[in-house]
Amino acid sequence: MHEMGIAMDILKIVKEHLPLEQPVRVKKISLKIGKLTAVVPDSLKFCMDVITKDTEAEGAEILIEEVPLMVQCQACGEKTELAEPLFICPKCNSPNLSVISGRELFVESIEVEE
């Protein structure tokens, strides 16, 4: 389960972006996660609950926006959203595809209260 390592990295990023001059509590962490990352959102949320215990982020709401796998065929130019990572153009059957989106994995925003 690579979600635990990802959760640890997210918590590190969150802590690095908290103000130093005053104590705050993290209310919400918004994430963008692409389909190709193979992250299971429920597993990531569980891991976040475990590792945020006794930190400024304990109890924070974890919002995950899943970014679809979008590709563009280099043969015919067709842009397509793929439900499965089967890299064949549905229009011309070419395997020559470029990934447009689906690899994202980042903290989009952090909401805190003082």
Short mmCIF file of N, CA, C and O in Angstrom, two decimals:
data_model
loop_
_atom_site.label_atom_id
_atom_site.label_comp_id
_atom_site.label_asym_id
_atom_site.label_seq_id
_atom_site.Cartn_x
_atom_site.Cartn_y
_atom_site.Cartn_z
N MET A 1 0.85 -1.17 0.00
CA MET A 1 0.00 0.00 0.00
C MET A 1 0.90 1.24 0.00
O MET A 1 1.52 1.56 1.00
N HIS A 2 0.98 1.91 -1.14
CA HIS A 2 1.83 3.10 -1.23
C HIS A 2 1.12 4.34 -0.71
O HIS A 2 1.72 5.40 -0.60
N GLU A 3 -0.15 4.22 -0.35
CA GLU A 3 -0.90 5.36 0.16
C GLU A 3 -0.31 5.91 1.47
O GLU A 3 -0.36 7.12 1.71
N MET A 4 0.27 5.04 2.30
CA MET A 4 0.84 5.51 3.56
C MET A 4 2.02 6.46 3.30
O MET A 4 2.13 7.51 3.92
N GLY A 5 2.89 6.10 2.37
CA GLY A 5 4.01 6.97 2.02
C GLY A 5 3.53 8.29 1.44
O GLY A 5 4.08 9.36 1.75
N ILE A 6 2.50 8.23 0.63
CA ILE A 6 1.94 9.44 0.04
C ILE A 6 1.32 10.31 1.13
O ILE A 6 1.51 11.53 1.16
N ALA A 7 0.60 9.69 2.06
CA ALA A 7 -0.01 10.43 3.17
C ALA A 7 1.07 11.13 4.00
O ALA A 7 0.90 12.28 4.41
N MET A 8 2.17 10.45 4.24
CA MET A 8 3.27 11.04 5.01
C MET A 8 3.84 12.26 4.28
O MET A 8 4.15 13.28 4.90
N ASP A 9 3.99 12.14 2.96
CA ASP A 9 4.49 13.27 2.17
C ASP A 9 3.51 14.44 2.19
O ASP A 9 3.92 15.61 2.27
N ILE A 10 2.21 14.14 2.12
CA ILE A 10 1.19 15.20 2.16
C ILE A 10 1.25 15.93 3.49
O ILE A 10 1.24 17.16 3.54
N LEU A 11 1.34 15.17 4.59
CA LEU A 11 1.41 15.80 5.91
C LEU A 11 2.66 16.67 6.02
O LEU A 11 2.61 17.78 6.57
N LYS A 12 3.76 16.22 5.47
CA LYS A 12 5.00 17.02 5.49
C LYS A 12 4.79 18.34 4.74
O LYS A 12 5.18 19.41 5.22
N ILE A 13 4.16 18.27 3.58
CA ILE A 13 3.88 19.48 2.79
C ILE A 13 2.97 20.42 3.56
O ILE A 13 3.21 21.63 3.62
N VAL A 14 1.93 19.87 4.17
CA VAL A 14 1.00 20.68 4.95
C VAL A 14 1.73 21.39 6.07
O VAL A 14 1.60 22.61 6.26
N LYS A 15 2.54 20.65 6.83
CA LYS A 15 3.27 21.25 7.96
C LYS A 15 4.23 22.34 7.50
O LYS A 15 4.39 23.35 8.17
N GLU A 16 4.87 22.14 6.35
CA GLU A 16 5.81 23.14 5.82
C GLU A 16 5.11 24.44 5.44
O GLU A 16 5.76 25.49 5.36
N HIS A 17 3.81 24.39 5.19
CA HIS A 17 3.09 25.58 4.75
C HIS A 17 2.23 26.21 5.84
O HIS A 17 1.48 27.15 5.56
N LEU A 18 2.34 25.74 7.06
CA LEU A 18 1.60 26.34 8.17
C LEU A 18 2.39 27.54 8.69
O LEU A 18 3.62 27.53 8.69
N PRO A 19 1.69 28.57 9.16
CA PRO A 19 2.40 29.73 9.70
C PRO A 19 3.17 29.36 10.97
O PRO A 19 2.68 28.60 11.79
N LEU A 20 4.36 29.90 11.10
CA LEU A 20 5.21 29.59 12.25
C LEU A 20 4.87 30.45 13.47
O LEU A 20 5.09 30.04 14.60
N GLU A 21 4.36 31.65 13.22
CA GLU A 21 4.18 32.61 14.31
C GLU A 21 2.97 32.35 15.20
O GLU A 21 2.88 32.91 16.29
N GLN A 22 2.03 31.52 14.77
CA GLN A 22 0.85 31.25 15.59
C GLN A 22 0.36 29.82 15.38
O GLN A 22 0.45 29.29 14.29
N PRO A 23 -0.18 29.23 16.45
CA PRO A 23 -0.70 27.87 16.29
C PRO A 23 -2.02 27.89 15.50
O PRO A 23 -2.84 28.79 15.68
N VAL A 24 -2.17 26.95 14.63
CA VAL A 24 -3.39 26.84 13.82
C VAL A 24 -3.83 25.38 13.79
O VAL A 24 -3.06 24.48 14.10
N ARG A 25 -5.08 25.19 13.39
CA ARG A 25 -5.60 23.85 13.19
C ARG A 25 -6.00 23.73 11.73
O ARG A 25 -6.65 24.62 11.18
N VAL A 26 -5.60 22.65 11.10
CA VAL A 26 -5.94 22.43 9.69
C VAL A 26 -7.37 21.89 9.63
O VAL A 26 -7.70 20.90 10.26
N LYS A 27 -8.22 22.60 8.89
CA LYS A 27 -9.62 22.20 8.74
C LYS A 27 -9.83 21.32 7.51
O LYS A 27 -10.63 20.40 7.54
N LYS A 28 -9.11 21.65 6.43
CA LYS A 28 -9.37 20.97 5.16
C LYS A 28 -8.10 20.90 4.34
O LYS A 28 -7.35 21.86 4.27
N ILE A 29 -7.89 19.74 3.71
CA ILE A 29 -6.77 19.55 2.78
C ILE A 29 -7.38 19.09 1.46
O ILE A 29 -8.05 18.06 1.41
N SER A 30 -7.17 19.89 0.41
CA SER A 30 -7.70 19.54 -0.91
C SER A 30 -6.58 19.01 -1.78
O SER A 30 -5.52 19.63 -1.89
N LEU A 31 -6.83 17.87 -2.39
CA LEU A 31 -5.83 17.19 -3.21
C LEU A 31 -6.34 16.98 -4.62
O LEU A 31 -7.55 16.82 -4.84
N LYS A 32 -5.43 16.94 -5.58
CA LYS A 32 -5.74 16.52 -6.96
C LYS A 32 -4.92 15.27 -7.21
O LYS A 32 -3.70 15.27 -7.04
N ILE A 33 -5.62 14.21 -7.60
CA ILE A 33 -4.95 12.92 -7.80
C ILE A 33 -5.39 12.33 -9.14
O ILE A 33 -6.58 12.10 -9.37
N GLY A 34 -4.42 12.08 -10.01
CA GLY A 34 -4.72 11.51 -11.32
C GLY A 34 -4.94 10.01 -11.26
O GLY A 34 -4.41 9.32 -10.39
N LYS A 35 -5.73 9.53 -12.21
CA LYS A 35 -6.05 8.09 -12.29
C LYS A 35 -4.81 7.21 -12.44
O LYS A 35 -4.78 6.10 -11.94
N LEU A 36 -3.78 7.71 -13.11
CA LEU A 36 -2.58 6.88 -13.34
C LEU A 36 -1.72 6.69 -12.10
O LEU A 36 -0.82 5.87 -12.09
N THR A 37 -1.99 7.44 -11.04
CA THR A 37 -1.20 7.30 -9.82
C THR A 37 -1.53 6.02 -9.07
O THR A 37 -0.77 5.61 -8.19
N ALA A 38 -2.65 5.41 -9.39
CA ALA A 38 -3.12 4.18 -8.74
C ALA A 38 -3.36 4.37 -7.24
O ALA A 38 -3.25 3.42 -6.47
N VAL A 39 -3.66 5.60 -6.84
CA VAL A 39 -3.98 5.87 -5.44
C VAL A 39 -5.46 5.55 -5.22
O VAL A 39 -6.32 5.98 -5.99
N VAL A 40 -5.75 4.80 -4.17
CA VAL A 40 -7.12 4.48 -3.79
C VAL A 40 -7.56 5.55 -2.79
O VAL A 40 -7.02 5.61 -1.68
N PRO A 41 -8.52 6.41 -3.18
CA PRO A 41 -8.89 7.53 -2.31
C PRO A 41 -9.27 7.12 -0.87
O PRO A 41 -8.83 7.77 0.08
N ASP A 42 -10.05 6.07 -0.70
CA ASP A 42 -10.44 5.66 0.65
C ASP A 42 -9.24 5.20 1.46
O ASP A 42 -9.16 5.48 2.67
N SER A 43 -8.30 4.53 0.83
CA SER A 43 -7.08 4.11 1.54
C SER A 43 -6.24 5.31 1.94
O SER A 43 -5.70 5.36 3.05
N LEU A 44 -6.14 6.30 1.05
CA LEU A 44 -5.38 7.50 1.37
C LEU A 44 -6.02 8.25 2.53
O LEU A 44 -5.33 8.70 3.44
N LYS A 45 -7.35 8.37 2.51
CA LYS A 45 -8.05 9.05 3.61
C LYS A 45 -7.81 8.32 4.92
O LYS A 45 -7.59 8.96 5.96
N PHE A 46 -7.86 6.99 4.90
CA PHE A 46 -7.59 6.21 6.11
C PHE A 46 -6.18 6.48 6.62
O PHE A 46 -5.98 6.73 7.82
N CYS A 47 -5.22 6.45 5.72
CA CYS A 47 -3.82 6.71 6.11
C CYS A 47 -3.65 8.11 6.66
O CYS A 47 -2.92 8.33 7.63
N MET A 48 -4.33 9.08 6.07
CA MET A 48 -4.26 10.45 6.57
C MET A 48 -4.82 10.53 7.98
O MET A 48 -4.26 11.21 8.84
N ASP A 49 -5.92 9.83 8.24
CA ASP A 49 -6.50 9.81 9.59
C ASP A 49 -5.51 9.24 10.60
O ASP A 49 -5.38 9.75 11.71
N VAL A 50 -4.79 8.20 10.21
CA VAL A 50 -3.83 7.55 11.10
C VAL A 50 -2.65 8.47 11.40
O VAL A 50 -2.29 8.67 12.56
N ILE A 51 -2.05 9.05 10.37
CA ILE A 51 -0.81 9.81 10.60
C ILE A 51 -1.02 11.23 11.10
O ILE A 51 -0.09 11.84 11.60
N THR A 52 -2.25 11.76 10.98
CA THR A 52 -2.48 13.12 11.47
C THR A 52 -2.86 13.15 12.96
O THR A 52 -2.97 14.22 13.54
N LYS A 53 -3.01 11.98 13.55
CA LYS A 53 -3.36 11.93 14.98
C LYS A 53 -2.31 12.70 15.78
O LYS A 53 -1.12 12.56 15.57
N ASP A 54 -2.80 13.55 16.69
CA ASP A 54 -1.95 14.38 17.56
C ASP A 54 -1.11 15.39 16.78
O ASP A 54 -0.02 15.78 17.22
N THR A 55 -1.58 15.81 15.61
CA THR A 55 -0.92 16.88 14.85
C THR A 55 -1.93 18.01 14.61
O THR A 55 -3.12 17.87 14.93
N GLU A 56 -1.46 19.10 14.02
CA GLU A 56 -2.34 20.23 13.68
C GLU A 56 -3.41 19.83 12.66
O GLU A 56 -4.41 20.52 12.51
N ALA A 57 -3.19 18.73 11.98
CA ALA A 57 -4.12 18.31 10.93
C ALA A 57 -5.08 17.21 11.38
O ALA A 57 -5.86 16.70 10.58
N GLU A 58 -5.05 16.87 12.67
CA GLU A 58 -5.96 15.81 13.14
C GLU A 58 -7.40 16.24 12.91
O GLU A 58 -7.81 17.36 13.23
N GLY A 59 -8.19 15.36 12.31
CA GLY A 59 -9.59 15.63 12.05
C GLY A 59 -9.87 16.47 10.82
O GLY A 59 -11.02 16.78 10.52
N ALA A 60 -8.83 16.84 10.09
CA ALA A 60 -9.03 17.66 8.89
C ALA A 60 -9.81 16.89 7.84
O ALA A 60 -9.64 15.68 7.67
N GLU A 61 -10.67 17.59 7.14
CA GLU A 61 -11.41 17.00 6.04
C GLU A 61 -10.45 16.84 4.85
O GLU A 61 -9.73 17.77 4.51
N ILE A 62 -10.45 15.66 4.26
CA ILE A 62 -9.59 15.39 3.10
C ILE A 62 -10.48 15.35 1.86
O ILE A 62 -11.34 14.47 1.74
N LEU A 63 -10.30 16.31 0.98
CA LEU A 63 -11.07 16.36 -0.26
C LEU A 63 -10.16 15.92 -1.40
O LEU A 63 -9.05 16.45 -1.55
N ILE A 64 -10.64 14.97 -2.18
CA ILE A 64 -9.84 14.45 -3.29
C ILE A 64 -10.59 14.66 -4.60
O ILE A 64 -11.70 14.17 -4.77
N GLU A 65 -9.96 15.41 -5.49
CA GLU A 65 -10.49 15.55 -6.85
C GLU A 65 -9.71 14.59 -7.73
O GLU A 65 -8.49 14.71 -7.86
N GLU A 66 -10.42 13.63 -8.29
CA GLU A 66 -9.76 12.67 -9.17
C GLU A 66 -9.67 13.25 -10.58
O GLU A 66 -10.66 13.69 -11.14
N VAL A 67 -8.47 13.25 -11.12
CA VAL A 67 -8.22 13.78 -12.46
C VAL A 67 -8.26 12.62 -13.44
O VAL A 67 -7.54 11.63 -13.26
N PRO A 68 -9.11 12.71 -14.47
CA PRO A 68 -9.24 11.60 -15.41
C PRO A 68 -7.98 11.40 -16.26
O PRO A 68 -7.18 12.32 -16.42
N LEU A 69 -7.85 10.20 -16.77
CA LEU A 69 -6.77 9.88 -17.69
C LEU A 69 -7.17 10.37 -19.08
O LEU A 69 -8.09 9.83 -19.70
N MET A 70 -6.50 11.44 -19.53
CA MET A 70 -6.76 11.99 -20.86
C MET A 70 -5.52 11.78 -21.71
O MET A 70 -4.40 12.00 -21.26
N VAL A 71 -5.74 11.34 -22.94
CA VAL A 71 -4.64 11.09 -23.87
C VAL A 71 -4.93 11.76 -25.21
O VAL A 71 -6.07 12.07 -25.53
N GLN A 72 -3.86 11.97 -25.97
CA GLN A 72 -4.00 12.46 -27.33
C GLN A 72 -3.23 11.53 -28.26
O GLN A 72 -2.06 11.21 -28.00
N CYS A 73 -3.90 11.10 -29.31
CA CYS A 73 -3.28 10.21 -30.29
C CYS A 73 -2.32 11.01 -31.16
O CYS A 73 -2.68 12.06 -31.70
N GLN A 74 -1.11 10.52 -31.29
CA GLN A 74 -0.11 11.18 -32.12
C GLN A 74 -0.32 10.87 -33.61
O GLN A 74 0.19 11.59 -34.46
N ALA A 75 -1.12 9.84 -33.89
CA ALA A 75 -1.38 9.48 -35.29
C ALA A 75 -2.53 10.30 -35.89
O ALA A 75 -2.40 10.85 -36.98
N CYS A 76 -3.66 10.39 -35.14
CA CYS A 76 -4.83 11.08 -35.71
C CYS A 76 -5.21 12.36 -34.97
O CYS A 76 -6.08 13.10 -35.43
N GLY A 77 -4.60 12.62 -33.82
CA GLY A 77 -4.87 13.85 -33.08
C GLY A 77 -6.05 13.78 -32.13
O GLY A 77 -6.34 14.75 -31.43
N GLU A 78 -6.75 12.67 -32.09
CA GLU A 78 -7.93 12.50 -31.23
C GLU A 78 -7.56 12.63 -29.75
O GLU A 78 -6.60 12.02 -29.28
N LYS A 79 -8.33 13.44 -29.01
CA LYS A 79 -8.18 13.54 -27.56
C LYS A 79 -9.29 12.72 -26.92
O LYS A 79 -10.46 12.86 -27.29
N THR A 80 -8.91 11.87 -25.97
CA THR A 80 -9.86 10.92 -25.40
C THR A 80 -9.62 10.74 -23.92
O THR A 80 -8.48 10.73 -23.46
N GLU A 81 -10.70 10.56 -23.18
CA GLU A 81 -10.60 10.15 -21.78
C GLU A 81 -10.68 8.63 -21.75
O GLU A 81 -11.60 8.03 -22.30
N LEU A 82 -9.68 8.02 -21.11
CA LEU A 82 -9.66 6.57 -21.02
C LEU A 82 -10.12 6.13 -19.63
O LEU A 82 -9.65 6.64 -18.62
N ALA A 83 -11.05 5.19 -19.59
CA ALA A 83 -11.52 4.65 -18.32
C ALA A 83 -10.51 3.66 -17.76
O ALA A 83 -10.35 3.52 -16.56
N GLU A 84 -9.81 2.97 -18.63
CA GLU A 84 -8.80 1.99 -18.26
C GLU A 84 -7.47 2.41 -18.90
O GLU A 84 -7.46 3.00 -19.98
N PRO A 85 -6.36 2.08 -18.26
CA PRO A 85 -5.07 2.42 -18.89
C PRO A 85 -4.71 1.47 -20.03
O PRO A 85 -3.68 0.82 -20.04
N LEU A 86 -5.62 1.38 -21.00
CA LEU A 86 -5.39 0.59 -22.20
C LEU A 86 -5.02 1.60 -23.28
O LEU A 86 -5.87 2.31 -23.80
N PHE A 87 -3.74 1.70 -23.58
CA PHE A 87 -3.24 2.78 -24.42
C PHE A 87 -3.33 2.47 -25.91
O PHE A 87 -2.34 2.29 -26.60
N ILE A 88 -4.58 2.47 -26.39
CA ILE A 88 -4.90 2.30 -27.80
C ILE A 88 -5.92 3.37 -28.17
O ILE A 88 -6.91 3.55 -27.47
N CYS A 89 -5.68 4.09 -29.23
CA CYS A 89 -6.61 5.13 -29.66
C CYS A 89 -7.94 4.49 -30.06
O CYS A 89 -7.96 3.59 -30.92
N PRO A 90 -9.05 4.94 -29.48
CA PRO A 90 -10.35 4.36 -29.83
C PRO A 90 -10.82 4.73 -31.24
O PRO A 90 -11.69 4.09 -31.80
N LYS A 91 -10.20 5.77 -31.82
CA LYS A 91 -10.61 6.20 -33.16
C LYS A 91 -9.86 5.46 -34.26
O LYS A 91 -10.45 4.96 -35.20
N CYS A 92 -8.49 5.36 -34.11
CA CYS A 92 -7.71 4.77 -35.20
C CYS A 92 -6.90 3.53 -34.78
O CYS A 92 -6.16 2.98 -35.58
N ASN A 93 -7.03 3.13 -33.52
CA ASN A 93 -6.34 1.95 -32.97
C ASN A 93 -4.82 2.08 -32.88
O ASN A 93 -4.12 1.09 -32.72
N SER A 94 -4.32 3.29 -32.97
CA SER A 94 -2.87 3.50 -32.84
C SER A 94 -2.46 3.39 -31.37
O SER A 94 -3.17 3.87 -30.49
N PRO A 95 -1.31 2.80 -31.10
CA PRO A 95 -0.80 2.76 -29.72
C PRO A 95 0.06 3.98 -29.38
O PRO A 95 0.59 4.09 -28.28
N ASN A 96 0.17 4.91 -30.30
CA ASN A 96 1.04 6.08 -30.14
C ASN A 96 0.27 7.22 -29.47
O ASN A 96 -0.18 8.15 -30.13
N LEU A 97 0.12 7.14 -28.14
CA LEU A 97 -0.65 8.12 -27.39
C LEU A 97 0.25 8.91 -26.44
O LEU A 97 1.21 8.36 -25.89
N SER A 98 -0.10 10.16 -26.23
CA SER A 98 0.58 11.01 -25.24
C SER A 98 -0.40 11.29 -24.11
O SER A 98 -1.57 11.59 -24.36
N VAL A 99 0.07 11.21 -22.88
CA VAL A 99 -0.78 11.47 -21.73
C VAL A 99 -0.91 12.98 -21.54
O VAL A 99 0.09 13.70 -21.46
N ILE A 100 -2.15 13.46 -21.49
CA ILE A 100 -2.44 14.88 -21.26
C ILE A 100 -2.66 15.11 -19.76
O ILE A 100 -2.18 16.09 -19.21
N SER A 101 -3.42 14.23 -19.13
CA SER A 101 -3.67 14.34 -17.69
C SER A 101 -3.88 12.95 -17.11
O SER A 101 -4.17 12.00 -17.82
N GLY A 102 -3.73 12.88 -15.78
CA GLY A 102 -3.92 11.62 -15.09
C GLY A 102 -2.75 11.24 -14.21
O GLY A 102 -2.82 10.30 -13.43
N ARG A 103 -1.66 12.01 -14.31
CA ARG A 103 -0.46 11.74 -13.49
C ARG A 103 -0.38 12.66 -12.26
O ARG A 103 0.55 12.53 -11.47
N GLU A 104 -1.32 13.57 -12.13
CA GLU A 104 -1.26 14.58 -11.07
C GLU A 104 -1.31 13.93 -9.68
O GLU A 104 -1.98 12.93 -9.46
N LEU A 105 -0.61 14.54 -8.76
CA LEU A 105 -0.66 14.15 -7.35
C LEU A 105 -0.10 15.33 -6.56
O LEU A 105 1.10 15.46 -6.39
N PHE A 106 -1.00 16.24 -6.14
CA PHE A 106 -0.51 17.40 -5.41
C PHE A 106 -1.56 17.96 -4.47
O PHE A 106 -2.75 17.69 -4.59
N VAL A 107 -1.05 18.72 -3.49
CA VAL A 107 -1.91 19.44 -2.55
C VAL A 107 -2.36 20.72 -3.24
O VAL A 107 -1.53 21.56 -3.60
N GLU A 108 -3.65 20.84 -3.45
CA GLU A 108 -4.16 22.02 -4.13
C GLU A 108 -4.37 23.18 -3.15
O GLU A 108 -4.07 24.33 -3.46
N SER A 109 -4.88 22.87 -1.94
CA SER A 109 -5.08 23.93 -0.96
C SER A 109 -5.15 23.35 0.44
O SER A 109 -5.41 22.16 0.64
N ILE A 110 -4.88 24.24 1.41
CA ILE A 110 -4.94 23.89 2.82
C ILE A 110 -5.74 24.97 3.50
O ILE A 110 -5.44 26.16 3.36
N GLU A 111 -6.79 24.58 4.21
CA GLU A 111 -7.62 25.55 4.93
C GLU A 111 -7.36 25.39 6.42
O GLU A 111 -7.40 24.27 6.95
N VAL A 112 -7.07 26.52 7.10
CA VAL A 112 -6.76 26.46 8.53
C VAL A 112 -7.67 27.41 9.31
O VAL A 112 -8.28 28.32 8.74
N GLU A 113 -7.72 27.18 10.61
CA GLU A 113 -8.39 28.12 11.51
C GLU A 113 -7.45 28.39 12.67
O GLU A 113 -6.68 27.52 13.08
N GLU A 114 -7.51 29.60 13.18
CA GLU A 114 -6.62 29.97 14.29
C GLU A 114 -7.25 29.63 15.61
O GLU A 114 -8.39 29.48 15.76
#
